[in-house]
PDB file of C-alpha atoms in Angstrom:
ATOM      1  CA  MET N 210     -22.619 -51.261  -0.544  1.00 65.00           C
ATOM      2  CA  SER N 211     -23.128 -47.953  -2.342  1.00 76.00           C
ATOM      3  CA  TRP N 212     -22.571 -44.247  -1.759  1.00 92.00           C
ATOM      4  CA  ARG N 213     -23.000 -40.823  -3.290  1.00 95.00           C
ATOM      5  CA  VAL N 214     -20.092 -39.609  -5.382  1.00 97.00           C
ATOM      6  CA  GLY N 215     -19.114 -36.087  -6.382  1.00 97.00           C
ATOM      7  CA  ILE N 216     -17.587 -35.495  -9.829  1.00 98.00           C
ATOM      8  CA  ASP N 217     -15.819 -32.453 -11.229  1.00 97.00           C
ATOM      9  CA  GLU N 218     -13.445 -31.696 -14.084  1.00 97.00           C
ATOM     10  CA  VAL N 219     -10.670 -29.293 -14.932  1.00 97.00           C
ATOM     11  CA  GLY N 220      -9.048 -28.373 -18.222  1.00 97.00           C
ATOM     12  CA  ARG N 221     -11.856 -27.713 -20.685  1.00 97.00           C
ATOM     13  CA  GLY N 222     -10.537 -24.288 -21.668  1.00 96.00           C
ATOM     14  CA  PRO N 223      -6.768 -24.779 -22.157  1.00 98.00           C
ATOM     15  CA  LEU N 224      -5.155 -25.052 -25.578  1.00 98.00           C
ATOM     16  CA  ALA N 225      -2.944 -27.955 -24.525  1.00 98.00           C
ATOM     17  CA  GLY N 226      -2.912 -30.976 -22.264  1.00 98.00           C
ATOM     18  CA  PRO N 227      -5.671 -33.369 -21.202  1.00 98.00           C
ATOM     19  CA  VAL N 228      -9.055 -32.668 -19.708  1.00 99.00           C
ATOM     20  CA  VAL N 229      -9.096 -34.337 -16.285  1.00 99.00           C
ATOM     21  CA  ALA N 230     -12.009 -35.468 -14.126  1.00 98.00           C
ATOM     22  CA  ALA N 231     -12.032 -36.760 -10.580  1.00 98.00           C
ATOM     23  CA  CYS N 232     -14.640 -38.304  -8.331  1.00 97.00           C
ATOM     24  CA  VAL N 233     -14.716 -38.501  -4.536  1.00 97.00           C
ATOM     25  CA  PRO N 234     -17.326 -40.261  -2.358  1.00 97.00           C
ATOM     26  CA  ASP N 235     -19.485 -38.116  -0.116  1.00 94.00           C
ATOM     27  CA  LEU N 236     -18.010 -39.048   3.261  1.00 93.00           C
ATOM     28  CA  PRO N 237     -18.547 -37.139   6.546  1.00 90.00           C
ATOM     29  CA  GLU N 238     -14.781 -36.930   7.095  1.00 89.00           C
ATOM     30  CA  LEU N 239     -14.512 -34.410   4.253  1.00 90.00           C
ATOM     31  CA  LYS N 240     -16.323 -31.708   6.213  1.00 84.00           C
ATOM     32  CA  SER N 241     -13.492 -31.443   8.739  1.00 81.00           C
ATOM     33  CA  LEU N 242     -10.810 -30.803   6.106  1.00 84.00           C
ATOM     34  CA  GLY N 243     -11.711 -27.278   5.006  1.00 76.00           C
ATOM     35  CA  VAL N 244     -12.620 -28.507   1.550  1.00 80.00           C
ATOM     36  CA  ASP N 245     -13.704 -25.756  -0.851  1.00 69.00           C
ATOM     37  CA  ASP N 246     -13.804 -25.079  -4.587  1.00 63.00           C
ATOM     38  CA  SER N 247     -10.236 -25.589  -5.858  1.00 66.00           C
ATOM     39  CA  LYS N 248     -10.258 -22.145  -7.510  1.00 75.00           C
ATOM     40  CA  ARG N 249     -10.620 -20.510  -4.100  1.00 77.00           C
ATOM     41  CA  LEU N 250      -7.675 -22.340  -2.558  1.00 82.00           C
ATOM     42  CA  ARG N 251      -3.968 -21.680  -2.820  1.00 84.00           C
ATOM     43  CA  PRO N 252      -1.763 -24.534  -4.085  1.00 85.00           C
ATOM     44  CA  LYS N 253      -0.426 -25.196  -0.593  1.00 90.00           C
ATOM     45  CA  GLN N 254      -3.974 -25.486   0.792  1.00 89.00           C
ATOM     46  CA  ARG N 255      -4.969 -27.932  -1.942  1.00 89.00           C
ATOM     47  CA  GLN N 256      -1.914 -30.057  -1.279  1.00 90.00           C
ATOM     48  CA  GLN N 257      -2.619 -30.094   2.464  1.00 91.00           C
ATOM     49  CA  ILE N 258      -6.193 -31.244   1.836  1.00 91.00           C
ATOM     50  CA  LEU N 259      -4.992 -34.029  -0.463  1.00 91.00           C
ATOM     51  CA  GLN N 260      -2.536 -35.165   2.187  1.00 93.00           C
ATOM     52  CA  ALA N 261      -5.291 -35.162   4.802  1.00 93.00           C
ATOM     53  CA  MET N 262      -7.525 -37.212   2.488  1.00 93.00           C
ATOM     54  CA  ASP N 263      -4.707 -39.728   2.129  1.00 91.00           C
ATOM     55  CA  ASN N 264      -4.238 -39.864   5.894  1.00 92.00           C
ATOM     56  CA  LEU N 265      -7.950 -40.565   6.366  1.00 92.00           C
ATOM     57  CA  GLY N 266      -8.019 -43.154   3.598  1.00 93.00           C
ATOM     58  CA  ILE N 267     -10.574 -41.242   1.511  1.00 95.00           C
ATOM     59  CA  PRO N 268     -10.500 -42.809  -1.958  1.00 96.00           C
ATOM     60  CA  ARG N 269     -10.611 -40.966  -5.255  1.00 97.00           C
ATOM     61  CA  GLY N 270     -10.943 -41.812  -8.923  1.00 98.00           C
ATOM     62  CA  ILE N 271      -9.161 -39.975 -11.723  1.00 99.00           C
ATOM     63  CA  GLY N 272      -9.740 -40.084 -15.461  1.00 98.00           C
ATOM     64  CA  GLN N 273      -8.557 -38.057 -18.396  1.00 98.00           C
ATOM     65  CA  ALA N 274      -8.992 -37.607 -22.145  1.00 98.00           C
ATOM     66  CA  ASP N 275      -5.940 -36.614 -24.144  1.00 97.00           C
ATOM     67  CA  PRO N 276      -5.665 -33.922 -26.866  1.00 95.00           C
ATOM     68  CA  VAL N 277      -6.110 -36.440 -29.686  1.00 94.00           C
ATOM     69  CA  GLU N 278      -9.408 -37.600 -28.181  1.00 96.00           C
ATOM     70  CA  ILE N 279     -10.465 -33.990 -27.630  1.00 97.00           C
ATOM     71  CA  ASP N 280      -9.813 -33.214 -31.299  1.00 96.00           C
ATOM     72  CA  GLN N 281     -11.646 -36.336 -32.436  1.00 95.00           C
ATOM     73  CA  ILE N 282     -14.845 -36.090 -30.406  1.00 97.00           C
ATOM     74  CA  GLY N 283     -14.928 -32.509 -29.120  1.00 97.00           C
ATOM     75  CA  ILE N 284     -14.233 -31.103 -25.686  1.00 98.00           C
ATOM     76  CA  LEU N 285     -17.686 -31.815 -24.210  1.00 98.00           C
ATOM     77  CA  LYS N 286     -17.725 -35.514 -25.096  1.00 98.00           C
ATOM     78  CA  ALA N 287     -14.069 -35.770 -24.059  1.00 98.00           C
ATOM     79  CA  THR N 288     -14.996 -34.291 -20.674  1.00 98.00           C
ATOM     80  CA  PHE N 289     -17.737 -36.884 -20.237  1.00 98.00           C
ATOM     81  CA  LEU N 290     -15.250 -39.591 -21.256  1.00 98.00           C
ATOM     82  CA  ALA N 291     -12.830 -38.399 -18.564  1.00 98.00           C
ATOM     83  CA  MET N 292     -15.672 -38.508 -16.016  1.00 98.00           C
ATOM     84  CA  GLU N 293     -16.581 -42.038 -17.069  1.00 98.00           C
ATOM     85  CA  ARG N 294     -12.975 -43.127 -16.630  1.00 98.00           C
ATOM     86  CA  ALA N 295     -12.768 -41.432 -13.232  1.00 98.00           C
ATOM     87  CA  LEU N 296     -15.885 -43.248 -12.019  1.00 98.00           C
ATOM     88  CA  GLU N 297     -14.572 -46.571 -13.327  1.00 98.00           C
ATOM     89  CA  ASP N 298     -11.285 -45.898 -11.522  1.00 98.00           C
ATOM     90  CA  LEU N 299     -13.027 -45.222  -8.199  1.00 97.00           C
ATOM     91  CA  GLU N 300     -15.367 -48.212  -8.427  1.00 96.00           C
ATOM     92  CA  ARG N 301     -12.502 -50.501  -9.377  1.00 96.00           C
ATOM     93  CA  LYS N 302     -10.389 -49.322  -6.427  1.00 96.00           C
ATOM     94  CA  THR N 303     -13.180 -49.560  -3.846  1.00 95.00           C
ATOM     95  CA  ASP N 304     -15.348 -52.341  -5.271  1.00 94.00           C
ATOM     96  CA  ARG N 305     -18.348 -50.133  -4.477  1.00 94.00           C
ATOM     97  CA  VAL N 306     -20.985 -48.775  -6.846  1.00 93.00           C
ATOM     98  CA  ALA N 307     -22.142 -45.169  -6.814  1.00 94.00           C
ATOM     99  CA  ALA N 308     -25.799 -44.878  -5.821  1.00 94.00           C
ATOM    100  CA  GLU N 309     -25.948 -41.276  -7.027  1.00 96.00           C
ATOM    101  CA  LEU N 310     -23.613 -38.952  -8.888  1.00 97.00           C
ATOM    102  CA  LEU N 311     -23.376 -35.288  -7.964  1.00 97.00           C
ATOM    103  CA  VAL N 312     -21.949 -33.533 -11.019  1.00 97.00           C
ATOM    104  CA  ASP N 313     -20.769 -29.945 -11.107  1.00 94.00           C
ATOM    105  CA  GLY N 314     -22.560 -27.972 -13.839  1.00 93.00           C
ATOM    106  CA  ASN N 315     -25.799 -28.382 -15.758  1.00 95.00           C
ATOM    107  CA  GLN N 316     -24.938 -31.156 -18.234  1.00 96.00           C
ATOM    108  CA  ASP N 317     -25.556 -34.821 -17.499  1.00 96.00           C
ATOM    109  CA  PRO N 318     -22.615 -37.014 -18.593  1.00 97.00           C
ATOM    110  CA  HIS N 319     -24.940 -40.057 -18.799  1.00 96.00           C
ATOM    111  CA  LEU N 320     -22.734 -42.470 -16.876  1.00 97.00           C
ATOM    112  CA  GLY N 321     -25.411 -45.056 -16.158  1.00 95.00           C
ATOM    113  CA  ARG N 322     -26.028 -43.939 -12.569  1.00 95.00           C
ATOM    114  CA  PRO N 323     -28.701 -41.696 -11.060  1.00 96.00           C
ATOM    115  CA  THR N 324     -27.275 -38.222 -11.546  1.00 97.00           C
ATOM    116  CA  ARG N 325     -27.934 -34.782 -10.088  1.00 97.00           C
ATOM    117  CA  CYS N 326     -26.363 -31.849 -11.904  1.00 97.00           C
ATOM    118  CA  ILE N 327     -25.618 -28.896  -9.628  1.00 96.00           C
ATOM    119  CA  VAL N 328     -24.620 -25.512 -11.026  1.00 96.00           C
ATOM    120  CA  GLY N 329     -21.823 -24.186  -8.834  1.00 93.00           C
ATOM    121  CA  GLY N 330     -21.692 -27.579  -7.178  1.00 92.00           C
ATOM    122  CA  ASP N 331     -18.036 -27.221  -6.203  1.00 87.00           C
ATOM    123  CA  GLY N 332     -19.129 -24.459  -3.825  1.00 89.00           C
ATOM    124  CA  LYS N 333     -22.192 -26.305  -2.496  1.00 90.00           C
ATOM    125  CA  GLU N 334     -21.292 -29.979  -2.100  1.00 93.00           C
ATOM    126  CA  THR N 335     -18.184 -31.018  -0.209  1.00 93.00           C
ATOM    127  CA  CYS N 336     -17.613 -34.139  -2.298  1.00 95.00           C
ATOM    128  CA  ILE N 337     -17.708 -32.119  -5.554  1.00 96.00           C
ATOM    129  CA  ALA N 338     -15.297 -29.573  -4.074  1.00 94.00           C
ATOM    130  CA  ALA N 339     -12.967 -32.414  -3.082  1.00 95.00           C
ATOM    131  CA  ALA N 340     -13.176 -33.801  -6.622  1.00 96.00           C
ATOM    132  CA  SER N 341     -12.278 -30.377  -8.029  1.00 94.00           C
ATOM    133  CA  ILE N 342      -9.178 -30.285  -5.814  1.00 94.00           C
ATOM    134  CA  VAL N 343      -8.099 -33.775  -6.865  1.00 96.00           C
ATOM    135  CA  ALA N 344      -8.577 -32.995 -10.560  1.00 97.00           C
ATOM    136  CA  LYS N 345      -6.816 -29.632 -10.318  1.00 96.00           C
ATOM    137  CA  GLU N 346      -3.752 -30.965  -8.527  1.00 96.00           C
ATOM    138  CA  TYR N 347      -3.469 -33.976 -10.815  1.00 97.00           C
ATOM    139  CA  ARG N 348      -3.691 -31.888 -13.974  1.00 98.00           C
ATOM    140  CA  ASP N 349      -1.264 -29.262 -12.682  1.00 97.00           C
ATOM    141  CA  GLY N 350       1.246 -32.059 -12.150  1.00 97.00           C
ATOM    142  CA  VAL N 351       0.719 -33.287 -15.703  1.00 98.00           C
ATOM    143  CA  MET N 352       1.250 -29.779 -17.101  1.00 98.00           C
ATOM    144  CA  THR N 353       4.388 -29.235 -15.015  1.00 97.00           C
ATOM    145  CA  ARG N 354       5.899 -32.368 -16.530  1.00 97.00           C
ATOM    146  CA  LEU N 355       4.833 -31.241 -20.013  1.00 97.00           C
ATOM    147  CA  GLY N 356       6.554 -27.926 -19.332  1.00 97.00           C
ATOM    148  CA  GLU N 357       9.799 -29.829 -18.820  1.00 97.00           C
ATOM    149  CA  ARG N 358       9.305 -31.784 -22.062  1.00 95.00           C
ATOM    150  CA  PHE N 359       8.254 -28.767 -24.120  1.00 95.00           C
ATOM    151  CA  PRO N 360      10.021 -25.611 -22.909  1.00 95.00           C
ATOM    152  CA  GLY N 361       9.034 -22.264 -24.335  1.00 94.00           C
ATOM    153  CA  PHE N 362       5.285 -22.399 -23.651  1.00 97.00           C
ATOM    154  CA  GLY N 363       5.194 -21.941 -19.871  1.00 97.00           C
ATOM    155  CA  PHE N 364       2.960 -24.966 -19.294  1.00 98.00           C
ATOM    156  CA  GLU N 365       4.221 -25.239 -15.717  1.00 97.00           C
ATOM    157  CA  ARG N 366       2.865 -21.730 -15.051  1.00 97.00           C
ATOM    158  CA  ASN N 367      -0.201 -21.428 -17.287  1.00 97.00           C
ATOM    159  CA  SER N 368      -1.420 -25.066 -17.297  1.00 97.00           C
ATOM    160  CA  GLY N 369      -1.994 -24.777 -21.033  1.00 98.00           C
ATOM    161  CA  TYR N 370      -4.337 -21.782 -20.854  1.00 98.00           C
ATOM    162  CA  PRO N 371      -3.924 -19.094 -23.561  1.00 96.00           C
ATOM    163  CA  THR N 372      -1.669 -16.655 -21.712  1.00 97.00           C
ATOM    164  CA  LYS N 373       0.590 -14.185 -23.526  1.00 95.00           C
ATOM    165  CA  GLU N 374       3.561 -16.467 -22.849  1.00 97.00           C
ATOM    166  CA  HIS N 375       1.772 -19.503 -24.253  1.00 96.00           C
ATOM    167  CA  LEU N 376       0.532 -17.713 -27.381  1.00 93.00           C
ATOM    168  CA  ALA N 377       4.011 -16.298 -27.986  1.00 91.00           C
ATOM    169  CA  GLY N 378       5.400 -19.829 -27.719  1.00 91.00           C
ATOM    170  CA  LEU N 379       2.892 -21.046 -30.286  1.00 90.00           C
ATOM    171  CA  GLN N 380       3.942 -18.305 -32.679  1.00 83.00           C
ATOM    172  CA  ALA N 381       7.633 -19.043 -32.162  1.00 81.00           C
ATOM    173  CA  HIS N 382       7.648 -22.840 -32.029  1.00 83.00           C
ATOM    174  CA  GLY N 383       4.370 -24.053 -33.505  1.00 83.00           C
ATOM    175  CA  ALA N 384       2.166 -26.685 -31.886  1.00 89.00           C
ATOM    176  CA  THR N 385       3.403 -29.638 -29.834  1.00 91.00           C
ATOM    177  CA  PRO N 386       1.798 -33.106 -29.824  1.00 91.00           C
ATOM    178  CA  GLU N 387       0.032 -32.004 -26.624  1.00 96.00           C
ATOM    179  CA  HIS N 388      -1.812 -29.114 -28.269  1.00 96.00           C
ATOM    180  CA  ARG N 389      -5.480 -29.310 -29.215  1.00 96.00           C
ATOM    181  CA  LEU N 390      -5.479 -28.712 -32.948  1.00 93.00           C
ATOM    182  CA  SER N 391      -9.264 -28.271 -33.024  1.00 95.00           C
ATOM    183  CA  PHE N 392      -9.005 -25.135 -30.864  1.00 96.00           C
ATOM    184  CA  ALA N 393      -8.959 -21.956 -32.971  1.00 93.00           C
ATOM    185  CA  PRO N 394      -5.846 -20.234 -31.493  1.00 92.00           C
ATOM    186  CA  VAL N 395      -3.791 -23.399 -32.040  1.00 93.00           C
ATOM    187  CA  ARG N 396      -5.175 -23.833 -35.549  1.00 90.00           C
ATOM    188  CA  ARG N 397      -4.317 -20.225 -36.414  1.00 88.00           C
ATOM    189  CA  ALA N 398      -0.802 -20.592 -35.014  1.00 84.00           C
ATOM    190  CA  VAL N 399      -0.209 -23.776 -37.007  1.00 81.00           C
ATOM    191  CA  VAL N 400      -1.322 -22.092 -40.241  1.00 81.00           C
ATOM    192  CA  ALA N 401       0.756 -18.985 -39.508  1.00 80.00           C
ATOM    193  CA  GLY N 402       3.764 -21.140 -38.684  1.00 76.00           C
ATOM    194  CA  ARG N 403       3.457 -23.007 -41.958  1.00 76.00           C
ATOM    195  CA  HIS N 404       3.306 -19.740 -43.890  1.00 79.00           C
ATOM    196  CA  HIS N 405       6.330 -18.399 -42.010  1.00 77.00           C
ATOM    197  CA  ARG N 406       8.394 -21.544 -42.521  1.00 80.00           C
ATOM    198  CA  GLY N 407       7.329 -21.676 -46.159  1.00 83.00           C
ATOM    199  CA  ARG N 408       8.447 -18.092 -46.732  1.00 87.00           C
ATOM    200  CA  GLN N 409      11.789 -18.753 -45.049  1.00 87.00           C
ATOM    201  CA  ALA N 410      12.300 -21.860 -47.179  1.00 90.00           C
ATOM    202  CA  GLU N 411      11.542 -19.892 -50.348  1.00 92.00           C
ATOM    203  CA  ASP N 412      14.012 -17.167 -49.323  1.00 93.00           C
ATOM    204  CA  ARG N 413      16.713 -19.771 -48.790  1.00 93.00           C
ATOM    205  CA  ALA N 414      15.938 -21.557 -52.063  1.00 94.00           C
ATOM    206  CA  LEU N 415      15.947 -18.292 -54.003  1.00 95.00           C
ATOM    207  CA  SER N 416      19.330 -17.304 -52.605  1.00 95.00           C
ATOM    208  CA  GLU N 417      20.936 -20.700 -53.248  1.00 94.00           C
ATOM    209  CA  LEU N 418      19.651 -21.065 -56.801  1.00 95.00           C
ATOM    210  CA  GLN N 419      20.652 -17.547 -57.751  1.00 96.00           C
ATOM    211  CA  LEU N 420      24.143 -18.253 -56.420  1.00 95.00           C
ATOM    212  CA  SER N 421      24.148 -21.284 -58.718  1.00 95.00           C
ATOM    213  CA  GLY N 422      23.644 -18.995 -61.693  1.00 95.00           C
ATOM    214  CA  LEU N 423      19.897 -19.263 -62.266  1.00 96.00           C
ATOM    215  CA  GLU N 424      18.002 -16.124 -63.280  1.00 96.00           C
ATOM    216  CA  LEU N 425      14.803 -15.453 -61.350  1.00 96.00           C
ATOM    217  CA  LEU N 426      11.806 -14.802 -63.588  1.00 95.00           C
ATOM    218  CA  ALA N 427       8.952 -15.006 -61.069  1.00 93.00           C
ATOM    219  CA  ARG N 428       8.208 -15.653 -57.415  1.00 94.00           C
ATOM    220  CA  ASN N 429       4.800 -16.769 -56.145  1.00 90.00           C
ATOM    221  CA  TRP N 430       3.464 -16.296 -59.644  1.00 91.00           C
ATOM    222  CA  ARG N 431      -0.297 -16.638 -59.582  1.00 88.00           C
ATOM    223  CA  GLY N 432      -2.336 -17.336 -62.675  1.00 83.00           C
ATOM    224  CA  ARG N 433      -5.907 -18.374 -63.274  1.00 82.00           C
ATOM    225  CA  ARG N 434      -4.930 -22.039 -63.084  1.00 74.00           C
ATOM    226  CA  GLY N 435      -2.578 -22.163 -60.105  1.00 81.00           C
ATOM    227  CA  GLU N 436       0.459 -20.711 -58.342  1.00 87.00           C
ATOM    228  CA  LEU N 437       4.191 -21.306 -58.818  1.00 93.00           C
ATOM    229  CA  ASP N 438       6.690 -20.858 -55.981  1.00 93.00           C
ATOM    230  CA  LEU N 439       9.809 -19.931 -57.971  1.00 96.00           C
ATOM    231  CA  VAL N 440      10.496 -19.775 -61.695  1.00 96.00           C
ATOM    232  CA  PHE N 441      14.037 -19.446 -63.085  1.00 97.00           C
ATOM    233  CA  ARG N 442      15.803 -19.366 -66.408  1.00 96.00           C
ATOM    234  CA  ASP N 443      18.639 -21.881 -66.381  1.00 96.00           C
ATOM    235  CA  GLY N 444      20.398 -21.553 -69.709  1.00 94.00           C
ATOM    236  CA  GLU N 445      17.997 -22.890 -72.311  1.00 95.00           C
ATOM    237  CA  GLU N 446      15.642 -24.338 -69.693  1.00 96.00           C
ATOM    238  CA  LEU N 447      12.752 -22.933 -67.703  1.00 97.00           C
ATOM    239  CA  ALA N 448      13.069 -24.285 -64.146  1.00 96.00           C
ATOM    240  CA  VAL N 449       9.786 -24.339 -62.245  1.00 95.00           C
ATOM    241  CA  VAL N 450      10.672 -24.917 -58.589  1.00 95.00           C
ATOM    242  CA  GLU N 451       8.347 -26.269 -55.910  1.00 92.00           C
ATOM    243  CA  VAL N 452       9.714 -25.422 -52.436  1.00 91.00           C
ATOM    244  CA  ARG N 453       8.972 -27.498 -49.347  1.00 86.00           C
ATOM    245  CA  SER N 454      10.084 -26.833 -45.783  1.00 80.00           C
ATOM    246  CA  SER N 455      10.519 -30.518 -44.846  1.00 63.00           C
ATOM    247  CA  ALA N 456      12.926 -32.943 -46.458  1.00 43.00           C
ATOM    248  CA  GLY N 457      10.607 -35.749 -45.417  1.00 46.00           C
ATOM    249  CA  GLU N 458       8.133 -34.595 -48.065  1.00 46.00           C
ATOM    250  CA  VAL N 459      10.382 -35.390 -51.045  1.00 46.00           C
ATOM    251  CA  GLY N 460       9.165 -38.938 -51.476  1.00 47.00           C
ATOM    252  CA  ALA N 461       5.586 -37.746 -51.487  1.00 47.00           C
ATOM    253  CA  LEU N 462       6.392 -35.053 -54.028  1.00 48.00           C
ATOM    254  CA  GLU N 463       8.002 -37.515 -56.402  1.00 48.00           C
ATOM    255  CA  SER N 464       4.845 -39.611 -56.355  1.00 46.00           C
ATOM    256  CA  LEU N 465       2.461 -36.769 -57.140  1.00 39.00           C
ATOM    257  CA  ALA N 466       2.496 -37.150 -60.947  1.00 38.00           C
ATOM    258  CA  ASN N 467      -1.229 -37.790 -61.106  1.00 46.00           C
ATOM    259  CA  ARG N 468      -2.305 -35.678 -58.184  1.00 64.00           C
ATOM    260  CA  ARG N 469      -4.102 -32.363 -58.242  1.00 72.00           C
ATOM    261  CA  LYS N 470      -1.128 -30.407 -56.905  1.00 78.00           C
ATOM    262  CA  TRP N 471       1.153 -31.176 -59.817  1.00 81.00           C
ATOM    263  CA  ASN N 472      -1.684 -30.749 -62.288  1.00 82.00           C
ATOM    264  CA  HIS N 473      -2.197 -27.220 -60.983  1.00 85.00           C
ATOM    265  CA  ILE N 474       1.529 -26.556 -61.289  1.00 90.00           C
ATOM    266  CA  LEU N 475       1.531 -27.851 -64.851  1.00 90.00           C
ATOM    267  CA  ARG N 476      -1.457 -25.745 -65.897  1.00 90.00           C
ATOM    268  CA  ALA N 477      -0.006 -22.647 -64.222  1.00 92.00           C
ATOM    269  CA  THR N 478       3.301 -23.254 -66.023  1.00 94.00           C
ATOM    270  CA  GLU N 479       1.542 -23.467 -69.377  1.00 93.00           C
ATOM    271  CA  GLU N 480      -0.185 -20.164 -68.632  1.00 93.00           C
ATOM    272  CA  LEU N 481       3.094 -18.507 -67.598  1.00 93.00           C
ATOM    273  CA  VAL N 482       4.834 -19.695 -70.771  1.00 94.00           C
ATOM    274  CA  GLN N 483       2.041 -18.177 -72.831  1.00 92.00           C
ATOM    275  CA  ARG N 484       2.044 -14.855 -71.003  1.00 89.00           C
ATOM    276  CA  LEU N 485       5.827 -14.376 -70.923  1.00 90.00           C
ATOM    277  CA  ARG N 486       6.376 -15.827 -74.397  1.00 92.00           C
ATOM    278  CA  LEU N 487       8.853 -18.450 -73.218  1.00 93.00           C
ATOM    279  CA  HIS N 488       8.049 -21.088 -75.831  1.00 92.00           C
ATOM    280  CA  ASP N 489      11.711 -21.409 -76.837  1.00 93.00           C
ATOM    281  CA  LEU N 490      12.707 -22.802 -73.415  1.00 95.00           C
ATOM    282  CA  ALA N 491      12.464 -26.449 -72.411  1.00 95.00           C
ATOM    283  CA  VAL N 492      10.506 -26.792 -69.175  1.00 95.00           C
ATOM    284  CA  ARG N 493      11.653 -28.834 -66.201  1.00 95.00           C
ATOM    285  CA  PHE N 494      10.161 -29.194 -62.729  1.00 94.00           C
ATOM    286  CA  ASP N 495      12.498 -29.058 -59.719  1.00 93.00           C
ATOM    287  CA  VAL N 496      11.926 -29.600 -56.014  1.00 92.00           C
ATOM    288  CA  VAL N 497      13.838 -27.819 -53.251  1.00 92.00           C
ATOM    289  CA  THR N 498      13.471 -28.911 -49.633  1.00 89.00           C
ATOM    290  CA  VAL N 499      14.713 -26.948 -46.636  1.00 87.00           C
ATOM    291  CA  SER N 500      14.760 -28.696 -43.271  1.00 80.00           C
ATOM    292  CA  ASP N 501      16.781 -27.881 -40.141  1.00 74.00           C
ATOM    293  CA  GLY N 502      18.957 -25.529 -42.133  1.00 76.00           C
ATOM    294  CA  GLN N 503      19.768 -28.136 -44.774  1.00 88.00           C
ATOM    295  CA  LEU N 504      18.813 -27.460 -48.398  1.00 92.00           C
ATOM    296  CA  GLU N 505      18.381 -30.190 -50.996  1.00 91.00           C
ATOM    297  CA  TRP N 506      17.811 -29.385 -54.657  1.00 94.00           C
ATOM    298  CA  TYR N 507      16.281 -32.077 -56.846  1.00 92.00           C
ATOM    299  CA  GLU N 508      16.544 -31.097 -60.499  1.00 93.00           C
ATOM    300  CA  ASP N 509      14.031 -32.550 -62.929  1.00 90.00           C
ATOM    301  CA  ALA N 510      12.222 -34.159 -59.978  1.00 88.00           C
ATOM    302  CA  TRP N 511       8.937 -34.644 -61.826  1.00 84.00           C
ATOM    303  CA  ARG N 512       7.966 -35.103 -65.426  1.00 80.00           C
ATOM    304  CA  PRO N 513       4.368 -34.736 -66.544  1.00 76.00           C
ATOM    305  CA  THR N 514       2.766 -37.669 -68.274  1.00 67.00           C
ATOM    306  CA  ARG N 515       0.796 -36.980 -71.424  1.00 56.00           C
TER     307      ARG N 515
END
């Protein structure tokens, strides 16, 4: 036995959280419930409609695609994936196949069923409107729980959309595992956060090494061949210091002898020695890591191979 099924999604525009799709069969009982586009209903009205659907035994299918999937395949394909999962969920629960899909919007998700795309469908077809309510309430619940796990972004209020509160949280805390790194505002916040943390780490390293008696010769020295974070005179040695804001990166740094990063540092150091006439000093390469307020200084952490 088959039936028509309405499908809608929510969560394409947010910077965080999943995109969620829902599907609801086109049953006559829906018309008596006051079903309308979820955006036109207050939360209490949506919840009352869901409860009434439960009381009448109206089934629903729900599917989602998480932020990692969104970043990997893009938001449009992730939306179609969520719709596919929602349809599979409904057909598994009911053991009935959809004879026709009524999809909100103008893009066919190609789910292997006869499909009619309806622009503004959540205001025209009751089953699509019901699907929009199911998807909205489900996703709001997900975002409320994420708000408890990741305070400071207001997920429970903004559902991951780019409100002032959310953007301020990104600037202050950086991205969470639930953020969509492929979305430009998140990407910009991540880059800005790295720059900010890097600058703070350099400030801390500079202060600590000067207290240890080293004489600063250059900071963020940029030559034709590369850039150096901090350069000190330490007695008869020239200490070239690479600063990292995570202690977990030390192992990787120690293994970079043949990588481009250290080659750039080496070439920039050679240029600095030439320009500042520091040939009488022995050169060493240090690493300073700053993580969670803890500073570690690794003297002579890397030696170039000739």
